[in-house]
Amino acid sequence: MGMSNSDNQTGSCNPLHELPLLYQFSNTLLSTIRLNKLTHLILTMLTIEENHLFERAFLFLLNEKTGLLQGALGVSRNVDDTLITIADPENPLVNRWDISEETIIRQSGAELSRKTRICKIDLKINCPVLKKVMKQGRLFNSGDHPAINPATSLNFSKDINIGEFVAAPLVSRNGTIGMIVVDNPFSAENIGNDKLRLLRLVAAQSGMAIEHSILYKKLAEAHSDLQDAKERLIHGERLAAIGEMATSLAHELKNPLVAIGGFAGRLFRALPPGSVEKGYAETIVNETCRLEKMLADILAFARKPSICYSYCQVSEVLRECIEISRNALEEQAIQISEPECDRTWYVLGDAHQLKQVFLNLFLNAAESMPNGGTIKIRLEIRNDKLFIRIKDTGGGIPDELMPKIFHPFFTTKEQGTGLGLPIVRRIILNHKGTIEADNEDGGAIFTITLPLVKHDHQTNDY
Ligand SMILES: Nc1ncnc2c1ncn2[C@@H]1O[C@H](COP(=O)(O)OP(=O)(O)OP(=O)(O)O)[C@@H](O)[C@H]1O
Ligand SMILES: [Mg+2]
């Protein structure tokens, strides 16, 4: 369905000859909402042999966030790149092209595409060509400007070796969203007026089609985010219900458990040393202790936290936690070193709760190193935030468990409640901080960030 060769070479324009081609372009642009496929279709329609339009075509899109004009795709005329024509003999006006996934993959992986993607053009640079195309939304034909050097005028990578070219803006409702650049480096053939007009029309339609496709992509992402939020909400509600049940159960269990523990303790002390019964009583005492700790954790988790803020010097809080844990850690052949901190930095927080955070993390680290190891702590300041990194050598957290470790009641330990990390996370979030887990050098690493505050006073705090 392309234009005949003679039509193109005359340079004259015959709108009636162009019409079927334009329809076919138009129908093709409407045939997909997938941005990637659309970009390949556009550039291939402009370069395939049968259309006799251009030998190479490049697509650049404006990155809203960085303000840079980013190379997206480059296609060079290639015998292997064919389009599939979908034709209706009864009604030629519905003809369109399609492109195979293999062609898309081949074009994306080709050297020219790679070189194009490397191009990131800063629109703030003083470039008359880009100003005309991007700011004024007008087509630029380098053939009309003999004073301009095509090779350097677009700030393309030198590898692309651009010759005489035409750059057409991709105009959407919200301004120019990118540009298409075409050239004929193999034949060095001039780009005639008929092809210019066609390019202008195709670029205008492509701009709209690409904008729709980007909007659709954003909509799909927003929809998926909303779906995630809905699932999190349902999950949260379910957790809240479980939490409520667990709390009332914990309350019910607490008193009898204290009684059992108390009597078992008395029994233990009264029984003669070395007797089998003393052994039984000891087991009851230990197990009730464990259950009491578990109940205390559940109640602590269920309780609404009240924070008592003061200016805390985190390095001091950490130092105290290390002191508290040192004996137990040394018994387990675990080395822990105090963090180096050359300045006094403060966060606004509840020192008692922050202690709970660090002790929980030390305990988890210790539990992952039953045969000894090291716990390293690093403090670092970046962007008004304090980064606290606690790293162990206990083998790390398996990838498949990583998403679950902060879930309440998730544990891999026989004696664990699975509330340590959820409590830690909640305290950190209440302090407007973040916590992340990762694996590094054969161990787990927990990174906490806390917002820093300026503090001049030296009273009533750490
Ligand atoms: N430093 C670590 N190294 C390896 N795995 C870890 C580490 N910290 C946490 N985990 C994994 O995360 C799980 C959840 O930890 P969390 O502290 O919430 O619960 P727990 O330690 O199992 O029980 P609890 O803290 O209530 O006694 C652990 O069971 C363990 O599988
Ligand atoms: Mg724990």
GROMACS .gro file of C-alpha atoms and ligand atoms in nm:
model
  494
    1MET     CA    1   0.000   0.000   0.000
    2GLY     CA    2   0.303   0.234  -0.022
    3MET     CA    3   0.350   0.524  -0.258
    4SER     CA    4   0.505   0.428  -0.587
    5ASN     CA    5   0.871   0.505  -0.632
    6SER     CA    6   0.807   0.757  -0.907
    7ASP     CA    7   0.566   0.955  -0.687
    8ASN     CA    8   0.838   1.006  -0.434
    9GLN     CA    9   1.118   1.092  -0.661
   10THR     CA   10   0.938   1.366  -0.845
   11GLY     CA   11   0.916   1.575  -0.527
   12SER     CA   12   0.577   1.695  -0.645
   13CYS     CA   13   0.281   1.645  -0.420
   14ASN     CA   14  -0.031   1.466  -0.511
   15PRO     CA   15  -0.262   1.460  -0.210
   16LEU     CA   16  -0.472   1.183  -0.361
   17HIS     CA   17  -0.172   0.949  -0.380
   18GLU     CA   18  -0.079   1.028  -0.023
   19LEU     CA   19  -0.422   0.965   0.114
   20PRO     CA   20  -0.419   0.582   0.137
   21LEU     CA   21  -0.072   0.593   0.293
   22LEU     CA   22  -0.189   0.848   0.549
   23TYR     CA   23  -0.490   0.634   0.631
   24GLN     CA   24  -0.266   0.336   0.678
   25PHE     CA   25  -0.036   0.536   0.909
   26SER     CA   26  -0.334   0.663   1.101
   27ASN     CA   27  -0.500   0.323   1.141
   28THR     CA   28  -0.169   0.177   1.257
   29LEU     CA   29  -0.125   0.447   1.522
   30LEU     CA   30  -0.472   0.373   1.654
   31SER     CA   31  -0.413  -0.003   1.661
   32THR     CA   32  -0.215  -0.022   1.986
   33ILE     CA   33  -0.199   0.149   2.324
   34ARG     CA   34   0.135  -0.012   2.414
   35LEU     CA   35   0.395   0.265   2.415
   36ASN     CA   36   0.685   0.041   2.320
   37LYS     CA   37   0.507  -0.120   2.026
   38LEU     CA   38   0.379   0.219   1.911
   39THR     CA   39   0.729   0.369   1.896
   40HIS     CA   40   0.858   0.073   1.692
   41LEU     CA   41   0.563   0.094   1.455
   42ILE     CA   42   0.613   0.468   1.397
   43LEU     CA   43   0.983   0.447   1.320
   44THR     CA   44   0.949   0.133   1.108
   45MET     CA   45   0.668   0.287   0.902
   46LEU     CA   46   0.900   0.580   0.834
   47THR     CA   47   1.197   0.364   0.733
   48ILE     CA   48   1.077   0.046   0.558
   49GLU     CA   49   1.182   0.001   0.199
   50GLU     CA   50   0.829  -0.017   0.060
   51ASN     CA   51   0.741   0.335   0.179
   52HIS     CA   52   1.053   0.501   0.028
   53LEU     CA   53   1.050   0.773   0.289
   54PHE     CA   54   1.365   0.787   0.502
   55GLU     CA   55   1.663   0.563   0.569
   56ARG     CA   56   1.686   0.621   0.942
   57ALA     CA   57   1.450   0.753   1.206
   58PHE     CA   58   1.508   0.842   1.570
   59LEU     CA   59   1.262   0.904   1.846
   60PHE     CA   60   1.330   1.132   2.142
   61LEU     CA   61   1.093   1.182   2.434
   62LEU     CA   62   1.096   1.455   2.695
   63ASN     CA   63   1.150   1.324   3.047
   64GLU     CA   64   0.911   1.524   3.266
   65LYS     CA   65   1.114   1.469   3.580
   66THR     CA   66   1.464   1.548   3.455
   67GLY     CA   67   1.366   1.794   3.179
   68LEU     CA   68   1.605   1.608   2.947
   69LEU     CA   69   1.524   1.503   2.594
   70GLN     CA   70   1.592   1.133   2.613
   71GLY     CA   71   1.675   0.908   2.315
   72ALA     CA   72   1.417   0.628   2.306
   73LEU     CA   73   1.469   0.439   1.980
   74GLY     CA   74   1.667   0.449   1.656
   75VAL     CA   75   1.569   0.244   1.349
   76SER     CA   76   1.775   0.204   1.037
   77ARG     CA   77   1.631   0.068   0.709
   78ASN     CA   78   1.691  -0.303   0.727
   79VAL     CA   79   1.577  -0.581   0.496
   80ASP     CA   80   1.487  -0.790   0.799
   81ASP     CA   81   1.254  -0.527   0.944
   82THR     CA   82   0.926  -0.589   0.773
   83LEU     CA   83   0.583  -0.485   0.880
   84ILE     CA   84   0.285  -0.715   0.857
   85THR     CA   85   0.015  -0.562   0.638
   86ILE     CA   86  -0.336  -0.623   0.760
   87ALA     CA   87  -0.554  -0.544   0.458
   88ASP     CA   88  -0.921  -0.559   0.377
   89PRO     CA   89  -0.966  -0.585  -0.003
   90GLU     CA   90  -1.323  -0.458   0.032
   91ASN     CA   91  -1.225  -0.147   0.220
   92PRO     CA   92  -0.866  -0.029   0.168
   93LEU     CA   93  -0.922   0.261   0.406
   94VAL     CA   94  -0.902   0.027   0.707
   95ASN     CA   95  -0.562  -0.117   0.608
   96ARG     CA   96  -0.295  -0.103   0.875
   97TRP     CA   97   0.044  -0.244   0.967
   98ASP     CA   98   0.145  -0.462   1.254
   99ILE     CA   99   0.490  -0.549   1.386
  100SER     CA  100   0.615  -0.880   1.521
  101GLU     CA  101   0.766  -0.914   1.868
  102GLU     CA  102   1.086  -1.048   1.707
  103THR     CA  103   1.127  -0.728   1.506
  104ILE     CA  104   1.068  -0.518   1.819
  105ILE     CA  105   1.332  -0.714   2.010
  106ARG     CA  106   1.580  -0.697   1.720
  107GLN     CA  107   1.535  -0.322   1.680
  108SER     CA  108   1.565  -0.254   2.054
  109GLY     CA  109   1.884  -0.455   2.079
  110ALA     CA  110   2.043  -0.305   1.765
  111GLU     CA  111   2.353  -0.088   1.793
  112LEU     CA  112   2.170   0.221   1.663
  113SER     CA  113   1.905   0.197   1.936
  114ARG     CA  114   2.171   0.158   2.200
  115LYS     CA  115   2.352   0.468   2.074
  116THR     CA  116   2.023   0.659   2.065
  117ARG     CA  117   1.928   0.563   2.419
  118ILE     CA  118   2.263   0.699   2.543
  119CYS     CA  119   2.165   1.047   2.414
  120LYS     CA  120   2.028   1.270   2.685
  121ILE     CA  121   1.998   1.625   2.562
  122ASP     CA  122   1.971   1.913   2.803
  123LEU     CA  123   1.715   2.157   2.664
  124LYS     CA  124   1.866   2.441   2.863
  125ILE     CA  125   2.169   2.442   2.632
  126ASN     CA  126   2.170   2.709   2.373
  127CYS     CA  127   2.076   2.512   2.065
  128PRO     CA  128   1.878   2.692   1.793
  129VAL     CA  129   1.759   2.365   1.637
  130LEU     CA  130   1.614   2.226   1.958
  131LYS     CA  131   1.465   2.565   2.042
  132LYS     CA  132   1.279   2.569   1.714
  133VAL     CA  133   1.162   2.208   1.737
  134MET     CA  134   1.090   2.169   2.106
  135LYS     CA  135   1.004   2.519   2.227
  136GLN     CA  136   0.828   2.651   1.920
  137GLY     CA  137   0.692   2.315   1.806
  138ARG     CA  138   0.815   2.363   1.448
  139LEU     CA  139   0.971   2.132   1.197
  140PHE     CA  140   1.340   2.187   1.123
  141ASN     CA  141   1.501   2.092   0.793
  142SER     CA  142   1.879   2.120   0.814
  143GLY     CA  143   1.887   2.144   0.433
  144ASP     CA  144   1.737   2.492   0.464
  145HIS     CA  145   2.017   2.609   0.694
  146PRO     CA  146   2.353   2.568   0.522
  147ALA     CA  147   2.527   2.755   0.806
  148ILE     CA  148   2.430   2.488   1.056
  149ASN     CA  149   2.646   2.179   1.087
  150PRO     CA  150   2.411   1.878   1.098
  151ALA     CA  151   2.668   1.658   1.271
  152THR     CA  152   2.682   1.872   1.584
  153SER     CA  153   2.363   2.079   1.576
  154LEU     CA  154   2.148   1.827   1.766
  155ASN     CA  155   2.393   1.740   2.043
  156PHE     CA  156   2.358   1.374   1.946
  157SER     CA  157   2.631   1.132   2.034
  158LYS     CA  158   2.907   1.152   1.767
  159ASP     CA  159   2.867   0.778   1.705
  160ILE     CA  160   2.531   0.837   1.541
  161ASN     CA  161   2.697   1.026   1.257
  162ILE     CA  162   2.400   1.230   1.161
  163GLY     CA  163   2.400   1.390   0.816
  164GLU     CA  164   2.145   1.625   0.661
  165PHE     CA  165   1.831   1.571   0.866
  166VAL     CA  166   1.477   1.679   0.943
  167ALA     CA  167   1.352   1.706   1.302
  168ALA     CA  168   0.977   1.709   1.360
  169PRO     CA  169   0.816   1.793   1.695
  170LEU     CA  170   0.576   1.551   1.861
  171VAL     CA  171   0.306   1.790   1.969
  172SER     CA  172   0.037   1.692   2.215
  173ARG     CA  173  -0.230   1.888   2.398
  174ASN     CA  174   0.018   1.975   2.673
  175GLY     CA  175   0.298   2.098   2.448
  176THR     CA  176   0.585   1.925   2.275
  177ILE     CA  177   0.654   1.584   2.423
  178GLY     CA  178   0.943   1.483   2.198
  179MET     CA  179   1.071   1.477   1.843
  180ILE     CA  180   1.130   1.247   1.549
  181VAL     CA  181   1.454   1.294   1.355
  182VAL     CA  182   1.501   1.139   1.010
  183ASP     CA  183   1.796   1.128   0.772
  184ASN     CA  184   1.927   0.948   0.460
  185PRO     CA  185   2.289   0.867   0.541
  186PHE     CA  186   2.328   0.582   0.286
  187SER     CA  187   2.205   0.749  -0.033
  188ALA     CA  188   2.253   1.110   0.091
  189GLU     CA  189   1.932   1.180  -0.101
  190ASN     CA  190   1.767   1.517  -0.032
  191ILE     CA  191   1.442   1.515   0.160
  192GLY     CA  192   1.177   1.652  -0.073
  193ASN     CA  193   0.876   1.867   0.013
  194ASP     CA  194   0.624   1.585  -0.023
  195LYS     CA  195   0.810   1.377   0.233
  196LEU     CA  196   0.840   1.677   0.462
  197ARG     CA  197   0.467   1.730   0.453
  198LEU     CA  198   0.401   1.365   0.521
  199LEU     CA  199   0.647   1.365   0.810
  200ARG     CA  200   0.476   1.671   0.957
  201LEU     CA  201   0.138   1.493   0.946
  202VAL     CA  202   0.272   1.165   1.082
  203ALA     CA  203   0.458   1.345   1.364
  204ALA     CA  204   0.144   1.536   1.463
  205GLN     CA  205  -0.060   1.215   1.483
  206SER     CA  206   0.223   1.026   1.653
  207GLY     CA  207   0.244   1.297   1.920
  208MET     CA  208  -0.119   1.244   2.011
  209ALA     CA  209  -0.094   0.865   1.994
  210ILE     CA  210   0.219   0.862   2.215
  211GLU     CA  211   0.056   1.098   2.464
  212HIS     CA  212  -0.250   0.870   2.486
  213SER     CA  213  -0.029   0.572   2.533
  214ILE     CA  214   0.169   0.744   2.813
  215LEU     CA  215  -0.156   0.849   2.981
  216TYR     CA  216  -0.286   0.496   2.953
  217LYS     CA  217   0.036   0.362   3.107
  218LYS     CA  218   0.004   0.609   3.397
  219LEU     CA  219  -0.358   0.512   3.442
  220ALA     CA  220  -0.268   0.143   3.450
  221GLU     CA  221   0.004   0.215   3.709
  222ALA     CA  222  -0.233   0.424   3.920
  223HIS     CA  223  -0.487   0.143   3.901
  224SER     CA  224  -0.234  -0.112   4.012
  225ASP     CA  225  -0.119   0.117   4.300
  226LEU     CA  226  -0.480   0.153   4.406
  227GLN     CA  227  -0.524  -0.224   4.395
  228ASP     CA  228  -0.214  -0.265   4.614
  229ALA     CA  229  -0.342  -0.004   4.859
  230LYS     CA  230  -0.677  -0.182   4.875
  231GLU     CA  231  -0.507  -0.513   4.946
  232ARG     CA  232  -0.288  -0.352   5.214
  233LEU     CA  233  -0.599  -0.203   5.371
  234ILE     CA  234  -0.779  -0.538   5.378
  235HIS     CA  235  -0.462  -0.700   5.513
  236GLY     CA  236  -0.437  -0.425   5.776
  237GLU     CA  237  -0.798  -0.475   5.880
  238ARG     CA  238  -0.744  -0.848   5.909
  239LEU     CA  239  -0.432  -0.787   6.118
  240ALA     CA  240  -0.620  -0.544   6.339
  241ALA     CA  241  -0.888  -0.810   6.402
  242ILE     CA  242  -0.624  -1.072   6.479
  243GLY     CA  243  -0.447  -0.819   6.703
  244GLU     CA  244  -0.765  -0.747   6.895
  245MET     CA  245  -0.831  -1.115   6.951
  246ALA     CA  246  -0.469  -1.177   7.054
  247THR     CA  247  -0.480  -0.889   7.301
  248SER     CA  248  -0.794  -1.008   7.477
  249LEU     CA  249  -0.651  -1.359   7.488
  250ALA     CA  250  -0.324  -1.225   7.627
  251HIS     CA  251  -0.509  -1.038   7.900
  252GLU     CA  252  -0.702  -1.352   7.994
  253LEU     CA  253  -0.387  -1.563   8.004
  254LYS     CA  254  -0.168  -1.321   8.193
  255ASN     CA  255  -0.304  -1.370   8.547
  256PRO     CA  256  -0.319  -1.750   8.555
  257LEU     CA  257   0.026  -1.757   8.401
  258VAL     CA  258   0.171  -1.536   8.674
  259ALA     CA  259   0.017  -1.773   8.929
  260ILE     CA  260   0.156  -2.083   8.755
  261GLY     CA  261   0.502  -1.922   8.733
  262GLY     CA  262   0.493  -1.820   9.098
  263PHE     CA  263   0.391  -2.161   9.227
  264ALA     CA  264   0.634  -2.341   9.000
  265GLY     CA  265   0.912  -2.118   9.138
  266ARG     CA  266   0.816  -2.207   9.494
  267LEU     CA  267   0.804  -2.575   9.401
  268PHE     CA  268   1.144  -2.550   9.238
  269ARG     CA  269   1.300  -2.398   9.548
  270ALA     CA  270   1.133  -2.649   9.781
  271LEU     CA  271   1.232  -2.965   9.593
  272PRO     CA  272   1.554  -3.144   9.683
  273PRO     CA  273   1.846  -3.070   9.454
  274GLY     CA  274   1.914  -3.332   9.189
  275SER     CA  275   1.564  -3.482   9.199
  276VAL     CA  276   1.374  -3.553   8.878
  277GLU     CA  277   1.085  -3.341   9.008
  278LYS     CA  278   1.313  -3.037   9.047
  279GLY     CA  279   1.400  -3.076   8.678
  280TYR     CA  280   1.028  -3.077   8.587
  281ALA     CA  281   0.966  -2.768   8.799
  282GLU     CA  282   1.257  -2.590   8.632
  283THR     CA  283   1.108  -2.660   8.289
  284ILE     CA  284   0.773  -2.515   8.405
  285VAL     CA  285   0.949  -2.203   8.538
  286ASN     CA  286   1.144  -2.150   8.213
  287GLU     CA  287   0.846  -2.209   7.987
  288THR     CA  288   0.618  -1.978   8.185
  289CYS     CA  289   0.889  -1.712   8.165
  290ARG     CA  290   0.891  -1.749   7.788
  291LEU     CA  291   0.512  -1.733   7.770
  292GLU     CA  292   0.510  -1.424   7.990
  293LYS     CA  293   0.759  -1.252   7.757
  294MET     CA  294   0.544  -1.348   7.461
  295LEU     CA  295   0.232  -1.203   7.621
  296ALA     CA  296   0.420  -0.887   7.718
  297ASP     CA  297   0.528  -0.850   7.351
  298ILE     CA  298   0.172  -0.898   7.225
  299LEU     CA  299   0.035  -0.646   7.471
  300ALA     CA  300   0.313  -0.398   7.386
  301PHE     CA  301   0.234  -0.437   7.018
  302ALA     CA  302  -0.137  -0.394   7.069
  303ARG     CA  303  -0.105  -0.091   7.294
  304LYS     CA  304  -0.124   0.250   7.128
  305PRO     CA  305   0.226   0.386   7.171
  306SER     CA  306   0.272   0.711   7.354
  307ILE     CA  307   0.599   0.880   7.269
  308CYS     CA  308   0.789   1.090   7.517
  309TYR     CA  309   1.005   1.309   7.293
  310SER     CA  310   1.335   1.457   7.391
  311TYR     CA  311   1.656   1.542   7.210
  312CYS     CA  312   1.837   1.212   7.183
  313GLN     CA  313   2.197   1.161   7.094
  314VAL     CA  314   2.166   0.832   6.910
  315SER     CA  315   2.532   0.737   6.953
  316GLU     CA  316   2.478   0.754   7.332
  317VAL     CA  317   2.158   0.545   7.315
  318LEU     CA  318   2.350   0.288   7.110
  319ARG     CA  319   2.641   0.290   7.354
  320GLU     CA  320   2.403   0.211   7.642
  321CYS     CA  321   2.240  -0.074   7.448
  322ILE     CA  322   2.586  -0.217   7.373
  323GLU     CA  323   2.672  -0.204   7.743
  324ILE     CA  324   2.347  -0.381   7.836
  325SER     CA  325   2.402  -0.656   7.578
  326ARG     CA  326   2.780  -0.689   7.601
  327ASN     CA  327   2.799  -0.974   7.854
  328ALA     CA  328   2.538  -1.188   7.686
  329LEU     CA  329   2.700  -1.130   7.346
  330GLU     CA  330   3.049  -1.209   7.470
  331GLU     CA  331   2.925  -1.535   7.616
  332GLN     CA  332   2.812  -1.622   7.267
  333ALA     CA  333   3.152  -1.521   7.118
  334ILE     CA  334   2.998  -1.222   6.941
  335GLN     CA  335   3.204  -0.908   6.902
  336ILE     CA  336   3.030  -0.575   6.897
  337SER     CA  337   3.205  -0.245   6.845
  338GLU     CA  338   3.089   0.104   6.936
  339PRO     CA  339   3.003   0.318   6.638
  340GLU     CA  340   3.244   0.591   6.544
  341CYS     CA  341   3.083   0.929   6.566
  342ASP     CA  342   3.291   1.241   6.527
  343ARG     CA  343   3.013   1.489   6.597
  344THR     CA  344   2.719   1.517   6.825
  345TRP     CA  345   2.400   1.466   6.629
  346TYR     CA  346   2.053   1.475   6.771
  347VAL     CA  347   1.720   1.330   6.676
  348LEU     CA  348   1.391   1.414   6.837
  349GLY     CA  349   1.277   1.088   6.986
  350ASP     CA  350   1.190   0.863   7.273
  351ALA     CA  351   1.519   0.725   7.404
  352HIS     CA  352   1.346   0.436   7.578
  353GLN     CA  353   1.175   0.325   7.259
  354LEU     CA  354   1.488   0.373   7.050
  355LYS     CA  355   1.669   0.147   7.298
  356GLN     CA  356   1.400  -0.113   7.239
  357VAL     CA  357   1.472  -0.088   6.865
  358PHE     CA  358   1.846  -0.142   6.896
  359LEU     CA  359   1.816  -0.417   7.158
  360ASN     CA  360   1.570  -0.604   6.935
  361LEU     CA  361   1.805  -0.577   6.637
  362PHE     CA  362   2.105  -0.690   6.847
  363LEU     CA  363   1.900  -0.984   6.973
  364ASN     CA  364   1.799  -1.090   6.623
  365ALA     CA  365   2.160  -1.057   6.508
  366ALA     CA  366   2.277  -1.265   6.803
  367GLU     CA  367   2.012  -1.528   6.738
  368SER     CA  368   2.137  -1.560   6.380
  369MET     CA  369   2.494  -1.626   6.503
  370PRO     CA  370   2.473  -1.915   6.751
  371ASN     CA  371   2.840  -1.995   6.687
  372GLY     CA  372   2.968  -1.641   6.725
  373GLY     CA  373   3.040  -1.360   6.484
  374THR     CA  374   3.045  -0.982   6.476
  375ILE     CA  375   2.792  -0.700   6.489
  376LYS     CA  376   2.908  -0.381   6.317
  377ILE     CA  377   2.732  -0.050   6.367
  378ARG     CA  378   2.785   0.250   6.143
  379LEU     CA  379   2.646   0.600   6.175
  380GLU     CA  380   2.639   0.834   5.879
  381ILE     CA  381   2.478   1.168   5.799
  382ARG     CA  382   2.326   1.241   5.458
  383ASN     CA  383   2.065   1.497   5.354
  384ASP     CA  384   1.969   1.594   5.710
  385LYS     CA  385   1.914   1.231   5.797
  386LEU     CA  386   2.096   1.003   6.032
  387PHE     CA  387   2.166   0.659   5.881
  388ILE     CA  388   2.220   0.381   6.134
  389ARG     CA  389   2.344   0.054   5.989
  390ILE     CA  390   2.353  -0.262   6.197
  391LYS     CA  391   2.523  -0.552   6.024
  392ASP     CA  392   2.584  -0.908   6.139
  393THR     CA  393   2.764  -1.213   6.002
  394GLY     CA  394   2.483  -1.462   6.060
  395GLY     CA  395   2.418  -1.576   5.703
  396GLY     CA  396   2.149  -1.320   5.617
  397ILE     CA  397   1.779  -1.346   5.545
  398PRO     CA  398   1.663  -1.576   5.260
  399ASP     CA  399   1.525  -1.371   4.966
  400GLU     CA  400   1.184  -1.537   4.981
  401LEU     CA  401   1.143  -1.441   5.350
  402MET     CA  402   1.254  -1.081   5.301
  403PRO     CA  403   0.904  -0.945   5.224
  404LYS     CA  404   0.759  -1.110   5.537
  405ILE     CA  405   1.001  -1.030   5.817
  406PHE     CA  406   0.819  -0.713   5.925
  407HIS     CA  407   0.479  -0.888   5.933
  408PRO     CA  408   0.340  -0.940   6.284
  409PHE     CA  409   0.381  -1.297   6.411
  410PHE     CA  410   0.616  -1.397   6.130
  411THR     CA  411   0.897  -1.601   6.277
  412THR     CA  412   1.135  -1.877   6.173
  413LYS     CA  413   1.234  -1.948   6.533
  414GLU     CA  414   1.090  -2.222   6.745
  415GLN     CA  415   1.072  -1.988   7.043
  416GLY     CA  416   0.998  -1.667   6.854
  417THR     CA  417   0.680  -1.461   6.865
  418GLY     CA  418   0.755  -1.270   6.546
  419LEU     CA  419   0.679  -0.935   6.703
  420GLY     CA  420   1.037  -0.803   6.737
  421LEU     CA  421   1.067  -0.644   6.394
  422PRO     CA  422   0.704  -0.520   6.370
  423ILE     CA  423   0.756  -0.336   6.700
  424VAL     CA  424   1.090  -0.198   6.575
  425ARG     CA  425   0.931  -0.083   6.251
  426ARG     CA  426   0.641   0.083   6.425
  427ILE     CA  427   0.869   0.275   6.659
  428ILE     CA  428   1.084   0.395   6.369
  429LEU     CA  429   0.779   0.499   6.164
  430ASN     CA  430   0.646   0.689   6.467
  431HIS     CA  431   0.976   0.873   6.468
  432LYS     CA  432   0.919   0.965   6.103
  433GLY     CA  433   1.206   0.740   6.003
  434THR     CA  434   1.246   0.438   5.777
  435ILE     CA  435   1.386   0.088   5.822
  436GLU     CA  436   1.502  -0.153   5.555
  437ALA     CA  437   1.656  -0.497   5.565
  438ASP     CA  438   1.910  -0.630   5.319
  439ASN     CA  439   2.183  -0.890   5.293
  440GLU     CA  440   2.549  -0.797   5.272
  441ASP     CA  441   2.879  -0.985   5.310
  442GLY     CA  442   2.718  -1.305   5.436
  443GLY     CA  443   2.492  -1.142   5.693
  444ALA     CA  444   2.186  -0.928   5.742
  445ILE     CA  445   2.206  -0.549   5.746
  446PHE     CA  446   1.932  -0.327   5.885
  447THR     CA  447   1.940   0.037   5.780
  448ILE     CA  448   1.746   0.287   5.986
  449THR     CA  449   1.710   0.652   5.893
  450LEU     CA  450   1.593   0.917   6.138
  451PRO     CA  451   1.544   1.287   6.067
  452LEU     CA  452   1.809   1.502   6.235
  453VAL     CA  453   1.729   1.811   6.436
  454LYS     CA  454   1.943   2.109   6.530
  455HIS     CA  455   2.000   2.128   6.904
  456ASP     CA  456   2.214   2.366   7.108
  457HIS     CA  457   2.107   2.278   7.460
  458GLN     CA  458   2.286   2.017   7.663
  459THR     CA  459   2.023   1.956   7.926
  460ASN     CA  460   1.780   1.681   8.022
  461ASP     CA  461   1.860   1.448   7.742
  462TYR     CA  462   2.114   1.209   7.599
  463LIG     N1  463   1.969  -1.043   6.176
  463LIG     C1  464   1.891  -1.139   6.119
  463LIG     N2  465   1.949  -1.240   6.049
  463LIG     C2  466   1.874  -1.337   5.993
  463LIG     N3  467   1.737  -1.340   6.000
  463LIG     C3  468   1.675  -1.244   6.068
  463LIG     C4  469   1.748  -1.138   6.132
  463LIG     N4  470   1.659  -1.055   6.190
  463LIG     C5  471   1.537  -1.107   6.166
  463LIG     N5  472   1.545  -1.220   6.094
  463LIG     C6  473   1.432  -1.303   6.047
  463LIG     O1  474   1.315  -1.229   6.064
  463LIG     C7  475   1.219  -1.303   6.144
  463LIG     C8  476   1.134  -1.207   6.221
  463LIG     O2  477   1.210  -1.139   6.320
  463LIG     P1  478   1.136  -1.083   6.449
  463LIG     O3  479   1.238  -1.016   6.532
  463LIG     O4  480   1.020  -1.003   6.405
  463LIG     O5  481   1.080  -1.211   6.518
  463LIG     P2  482   1.159  -1.325   6.592
  463LIG     O6  483   1.299  -1.281   6.621
  463LIG     O7  484   1.144  -1.449   6.513
  463LIG     O8  485   1.077  -1.339   6.726
  463LIG     P3  486   1.075  -1.235   6.849
  463LIG     O9  487   1.159  -1.119   6.811
  463LIG    O10  488   0.933  -1.199   6.864
  463LIG    O11  489   1.130  -1.311   6.962
  463LIG     C9  490   1.305  -1.394   6.226
  463LIG    O12  491   1.234  -1.509   6.268
  463LIG    C10  492   1.418  -1.430   6.130
  463LIG    O13  493   1.377  -1.532   6.040
  464MG      MG  494   1.333  -1.097   6.715
   0.00000   0.00000   0.00000
